[in-house]
Amino acid sequence: SELFNRARDIGAVCVKTDLMHLPLCRSGSVDYFLMDADSKGNISTLSGLLKNKYRNGRLWTAGADQDNPNIRMFIFTTDDFEDTMVKNICGKNDNAQKVLVRTIRDYKNMAVNLMNDVPLFLPLLHTTEKELAVTIFGSGSIGEEIFKSVFWCGQMNDIALTINVVSKDAEKLENRIRETCPELLKSTDSSSDLLKVYPFGDTEKRNPPYCKKVSFHKVDNIFEFSDIPEEIFNGTNYYVVALGTDDKNITVAHKIKMKVSRKSILNERQRYNVIVPAVYD
C-alpha cells in the first residue's frame, strides 16, 4: 500500500490500490516483506497471514509445499523479544511448515553494512600509528549496534582501540550495554577477572584489555560543538553519525568535516579522517 501511495505521488496510474484485492492464490510464489514502522504490526500481520484469514486465502499461493516453500516472509524486528514472538507464532501454526520465515534486524544489518562499506582500517592505511579512535554521535538503536560492531570489528592485531560516544542520552546507552553485554565493558578493564589466562595456572598472567578506552559523553546540544570535549576531535580518526534522521546526520557530519579540516590546516601534522553519516532513506 505504501508503494501504491508513492507511485500515485509521482503521477502513476494504479489499477489496484489495496493489497487485499490481489489474487495471490494464482501466483507461483510470493515474497512478503513485513516492514511496518511499528514492528509489532509486522508480528500481527505475520499471525494473520499464517492463519490464512485474509479474503479466504486470496493472499496465499496455491500448492504450498513443505519441502519446497513458495511463500517467503521476511519480518523486520527491533529486539530479541520480538524475534522470540515470531518463533512462538510459527511454532504454534501448522501453516508455518509450508512457509520460509526469516527475521531481519534492520538496525543490526545497517551497522554491519556500514562496517563493510567503510571499513574501520581505512584511517590506518594513511599512518604508521598503531591506534584507532572511533567517535559515535548518537546513542539510539543504530548507535548501539554501531558501538558493538566497532568493539568487535576493531580488535585488530596490535591496534589500540578507543571508542567515544557523544549523545544527549549517552548514559542510557552505557546502561544498556552493561545490562545486555556486561562482559563487553568489563573486558576493557585491565584488572577484570575476564582477562585472566584460562586455564588458571601458577602465574597470574593476564591478557591485555580488548579496548584501550571506552568513554560516554553526555552533551545536551549535539549541534553545539563547544560543549564537546576538544580531545574528542584531537584524537578521533573515524566518526560515525547516527542521530535518528538523515537531516541531523548529514548536518552534523558536515560540521565535523569543517571542524577537522580547520584543525588539519592549523596543525603541521596531517591526519586522515573518515566521517560516516548513517543514512536511512
Coordinates of C-alpha atoms in Angstrom, one line a residue:
S1 CA 0.0 0.0 0.0
E2 CA 2.9 2.4 0.7
L3 CA 4.4 1.7 -2.7
F4 CA 1.0 2.4 -4.3
N5 CA 0.8 5.8 -2.5
R6 CA 4.3 6.7 -3.5
A7 CA 3.5 5.8 -7.1
R8 CA 0.5 8.0 -7.1
D9 CA 2.5 10.9 -5.7
I10 CA 4.7 10.8 -8.9
G11 CA 1.8 10.6 -11.2
A12 CA 1.5 6.9 -11.8
V13 CA -1.9 5.3 -12.5
C14 CA -2.6 2.5 -10.1
V15 CA -5.3 0.0 -11.1
K16 CA -5.2 -1.8 -7.7
T17 CA -4.7 0.3 -4.5
D18 CA -5.2 -2.3 -1.8
L19 CA -3.1 -5.5 -1.1
M20 CA -6.3 -7.3 -0.2
H21 CA -7.5 -7.1 -3.8
L22 CA -4.5 -9.0 -5.2
P23 CA -5.4 -12.6 -6.2
L24 CA -2.1 -14.1 -5.0
C25 CA -3.6 -17.5 -4.9
R26 CA -2.9 -17.6 -8.7
S27 CA 0.8 -16.8 -8.2
G28 CA 3.6 -19.3 -8.4
S29 CA 5.4 -17.8 -5.4
V30 CA 5.1 -14.8 -3.1
D31 CA 7.7 -12.9 -1.1
Y32 CA 6.3 -10.9 1.8
F33 CA 8.4 -8.1 3.4
L34 CA 6.7 -7.0 6.6
M35 CA 8.2 -3.6 7.2
D36 CA 5.6 -1.7 9.2
A37 CA 7.0 1.4 11.1
D38 CA 5.7 -0.3 14.2
S39 CA 7.4 -3.7 14.3
K40 CA 4.6 -5.0 16.5
G41 CA 2.4 -4.5 13.4
N42 CA 4.7 -6.9 11.5
I43 CA 4.1 -9.6 14.0
S44 CA 0.3 -9.1 13.9
T45 CA 0.4 -9.3 10.1
L46 CA 2.5 -12.4 10.3
S47 CA 0.0 -14.1 12.6
G48 CA -2.9 -13.1 10.2
L49 CA -1.1 -14.4 7.1
L50 CA -0.2 -17.7 8.7
K51 CA -3.9 -18.2 9.8
N52 CA -4.7 -17.6 6.1
K53 CA -7.6 -15.4 7.2
Y54 CA -7.3 -12.7 4.5
R55 CA -10.1 -12.8 1.9
N56 CA -10.5 -16.6 2.1
G57 CA -6.9 -17.3 1.2
R58 CA -6.5 -14.8 -1.6
L59 CA -3.1 -13.9 -0.3
W60 CA -2.0 -17.5 -0.1
T61 CA -0.4 -19.3 -3.1
A62 CA -1.9 -22.5 -4.4
G63 CA 0.0 -25.7 -3.8
A64 CA 2.2 -24.6 -0.9
D65 CA 4.8 -27.3 -0.4
Q66 CA 6.5 -28.1 2.9
D67 CA 9.7 -29.4 1.2
N68 CA 9.9 -26.5 -1.3
P69 CA 8.2 -23.4 0.2
N70 CA 6.9 -21.0 -2.4
I71 CA 5.9 -18.4 0.2
R72 CA 8.7 -16.5 1.9
M73 CA 8.1 -14.0 4.7
F74 CA 10.8 -11.5 5.9
I75 CA 9.8 -9.9 9.2
F76 CA 11.6 -6.8 10.3
T77 CA 12.0 -6.8 14.1
T78 CA 13.8 -4.5 16.6
D79 CA 14.7 -6.7 19.6
D80 CA 15.2 -10.3 20.9
F81 CA 11.7 -10.3 22.4
E82 CA 10.0 -9.8 19.0
D83 CA 12.3 -12.5 17.5
T84 CA 11.0 -14.9 20.2
M85 CA 7.4 -13.9 19.4
V86 CA 7.9 -14.7 15.7
K87 CA 9.3 -18.2 16.7
N88 CA 6.4 -18.9 19.0
I89 CA 3.8 -17.9 16.4
C90 CA 5.5 -20.1 13.8
G91 CA 5.8 -23.0 16.3
K92 CA 2.1 -23.0 17.0
N93 CA 0.8 -22.7 13.4
D94 CA 0.8 -25.7 11.1
N95 CA 0.9 -23.4 8.0
A96 CA 4.3 -22.1 9.1
Q97 CA 5.7 -25.5 8.0
K98 CA 4.9 -24.6 4.4
V99 CA 6.5 -21.1 4.6
L100 CA 10.1 -19.9 4.8
V101 CA 10.1 -17.3 7.6
R102 CA 13.1 -15.1 8.3
T103 CA 13.5 -12.2 10.8
I104 CA 15.6 -9.2 9.9
R105 CA 17.1 -6.8 12.5
D106 CA 17.4 -3.8 10.3
Y107 CA 19.4 -1.8 12.8
K108 CA 22.0 -4.6 13.1
N109 CA 22.1 -5.0 9.4
M110 CA 22.7 -1.3 8.9
A111 CA 25.6 -1.3 11.3
V112 CA 27.2 -4.4 9.7
N113 CA 26.7 -2.9 6.2
L114 CA 28.4 0.3 7.3
M115 CA 31.4 -1.5 8.6
N116 CA 31.5 -3.4 5.3
D117 CA 31.2 -0.3 3.1
V118 CA 33.6 1.9 5.1
P119 CA 36.0 -0.4 6.9
L120 CA 37.5 0.6 10.2
F121 CA 41.0 0.0 8.9
L122 CA 40.8 2.9 6.4
P123 CA 42.4 5.5 8.6
L124 CA 45.2 3.1 9.4
L125 CA 46.3 2.9 5.8
H126 CA 47.5 6.5 5.9
T127 CA 49.5 6.4 9.1
T128 CA 52.2 4.3 10.9
E129 CA 50.4 4.7 14.2
K130 CA 49.0 1.6 15.9
E131 CA 45.9 3.4 17.3
L132 CA 42.3 3.7 16.1
A133 CA 39.9 6.1 17.8
V134 CA 36.2 6.0 16.8
T135 CA 33.6 8.5 17.9
I136 CA 29.9 7.7 17.6
F137 CA 27.5 10.6 17.6
G138 CA 24.2 9.1 18.8
S139 CA 23.0 6.5 21.3
G140 CA 19.8 5.1 19.8
S141 CA 19.4 1.6 18.3
I142 CA 21.7 2.3 15.4
G143 CA 24.3 3.9 17.7
E144 CA 24.2 0.8 19.9
E145 CA 24.7 -1.6 17.1
I146 CA 27.5 0.6 15.7
F147 CA 29.1 0.5 19.1
K148 CA 29.0 -3.3 19.3
S149 CA 30.2 -3.6 15.7
V150 CA 33.2 -1.3 16.3
F151 CA 34.1 -3.1 19.5
W152 CA 34.1 -6.5 17.8
C153 CA 35.5 -5.5 14.4
G154 CA 38.0 -3.0 15.8
Q155 CA 40.1 -5.6 17.7
M156 CA 42.7 -5.7 15.0
N157 CA 46.2 -7.1 15.7
D158 CA 48.5 -4.7 17.6
I159 CA 45.9 -1.8 17.4
A160 CA 44.9 0.2 20.4
L161 CA 41.2 0.9 20.1
T162 CA 39.4 3.8 21.6
I163 CA 35.6 4.3 21.4
N164 CA 33.8 7.5 22.3
V165 CA 30.1 8.0 22.5
V166 CA 28.7 11.6 22.2
S167 CA 25.0 11.9 22.9
K168 CA 22.3 13.6 24.9
D169 CA 21.5 10.2 26.3
A170 CA 24.9 8.7 26.4
E171 CA 24.3 7.3 29.9
K172 CA 21.3 5.3 28.7
L173 CA 23.5 3.6 26.1
E174 CA 26.1 2.8 28.7
N175 CA 23.4 1.3 30.9
R176 CA 22.0 -0.8 28.1
I177 CA 25.5 -2.1 27.3
R178 CA 26.0 -3.0 30.9
E179 CA 22.7 -4.9 31.0
T180 CA 22.9 -6.7 27.7
C181 CA 26.7 -7.2 27.3
P182 CA 28.2 -6.8 30.8
E183 CA 31.4 -8.6 29.7
L184 CA 32.0 -6.0 26.9
L185 CA 32.8 -3.1 29.2
K186 CA 34.5 -5.4 31.8
S187 CA 36.9 -6.6 29.2
T188 CA 38.3 -3.1 28.8
D189 CA 39.3 -3.0 32.5
S190 CA 42.9 -4.3 32.9
S191 CA 42.0 -5.6 36.4
S192 CA 39.0 -7.6 35.3
D193 CA 38.9 -11.4 36.0
L194 CA 37.8 -11.8 32.4
L195 CA 41.3 -11.2 31.3
K196 CA 42.9 -14.0 33.3
V197 CA 44.5 -16.6 31.1
Y198 CA 42.5 -19.9 31.1
P199 CA 43.1 -22.5 32.4
F200 CA 44.3 -20.8 35.5
G201 CA 48.0 -21.7 36.2
D202 CA 50.5 -20.9 38.8
T203 CA 51.2 -17.4 37.3
E204 CA 48.8 -14.5 37.4
K205 CA 49.3 -13.7 33.8
R206 CA 46.6 -11.7 32.1
N207 CA 45.5 -10.9 28.6
P208 CA 45.6 -7.2 27.7
P209 CA 42.3 -5.3 27.7
Y210 CA 40.3 -5.7 24.5
C211 CA 39.9 -2.0 24.2
K212 CA 42.2 0.8 25.3
K213 CA 39.5 3.1 26.4
V214 CA 35.7 3.5 26.2
S215 CA 34.0 6.8 27.2
F216 CA 30.5 8.1 27.2
H217 CA 30.0 11.9 26.9
K218 CA 26.6 13.5 27.7
V219 CA 26.1 16.5 25.5
D220 CA 22.7 18.3 25.7
N221 CA 23.1 20.2 22.4
I222 CA 24.8 17.9 19.9
F223 CA 24.9 20.7 17.3
E224 CA 26.9 23.0 19.6
F225 CA 30.4 21.6 19.3
S226 CA 31.7 23.9 22.0
D227 CA 30.0 21.6 24.5
I228 CA 32.0 18.6 23.2
P229 CA 35.4 17.9 24.8
E230 CA 38.2 19.1 22.5
E231 CA 40.1 15.8 22.9
I232 CA 37.4 14.1 21.0
F233 CA 38.3 15.9 17.9
N234 CA 42.0 15.9 18.6
G235 CA 42.2 12.1 18.8
T236 CA 39.4 10.7 16.6
N237 CA 40.1 9.5 13.1
Y238 CA 36.8 7.6 12.4
Y239 CA 33.5 9.3 13.1
V240 CA 30.0 7.7 12.8
V241 CA 26.9 10.0 13.0
A242 CA 23.7 8.2 13.9
L243 CA 21.3 10.7 15.4
G244 CA 18.0 9.3 14.1
T245 CA 17.3 11.3 10.9
D246 CA 19.1 11.8 7.7
D247 CA 19.0 15.6 8.1
K248 CA 20.6 15.5 11.5
N249 CA 23.2 13.0 10.4
I250 CA 24.3 14.9 7.3
T251 CA 24.3 18.3 9.1
V252 CA 26.5 17.1 11.9
A253 CA 28.7 15.1 9.5
H254 CA 29.3 18.4 7.6
K255 CA 30.1 20.3 10.8
I256 CA 32.6 17.6 11.8
K257 CA 34.2 17.8 8.4
M258 CA 34.6 21.6 8.7
K259 CA 36.0 21.2 12.2
V260 CA 38.6 18.6 11.4
S261 CA 39.5 20.5 8.2
R262 CA 40.3 23.6 10.1
K263 CA 42.4 21.6 12.6
S264 CA 44.3 20.0 9.7
I265 CA 45.1 23.4 8.2
L266 CA 46.3 24.8 11.5
N267 CA 48.4 21.8 12.5
E268 CA 51.6 20.7 10.7
R269 CA 50.7 17.1 11.4
Q270 CA 48.2 15.9 8.8
R271 CA 45.5 13.4 9.9
Y272 CA 43.4 11.2 7.8
N273 CA 39.7 11.3 9.0
V274 CA 36.8 9.1 8.0
I275 CA 33.3 10.7 8.6
V276 CA 30.3 8.4 8.0
P277 CA 26.7 9.5 8.4
A278 CA 24.2 6.7 8.8
V279 CA 21.7 7.4 6.0
Y280 CA 18.2 5.8 6.3
D281 CA 16.4 7.0 3.2

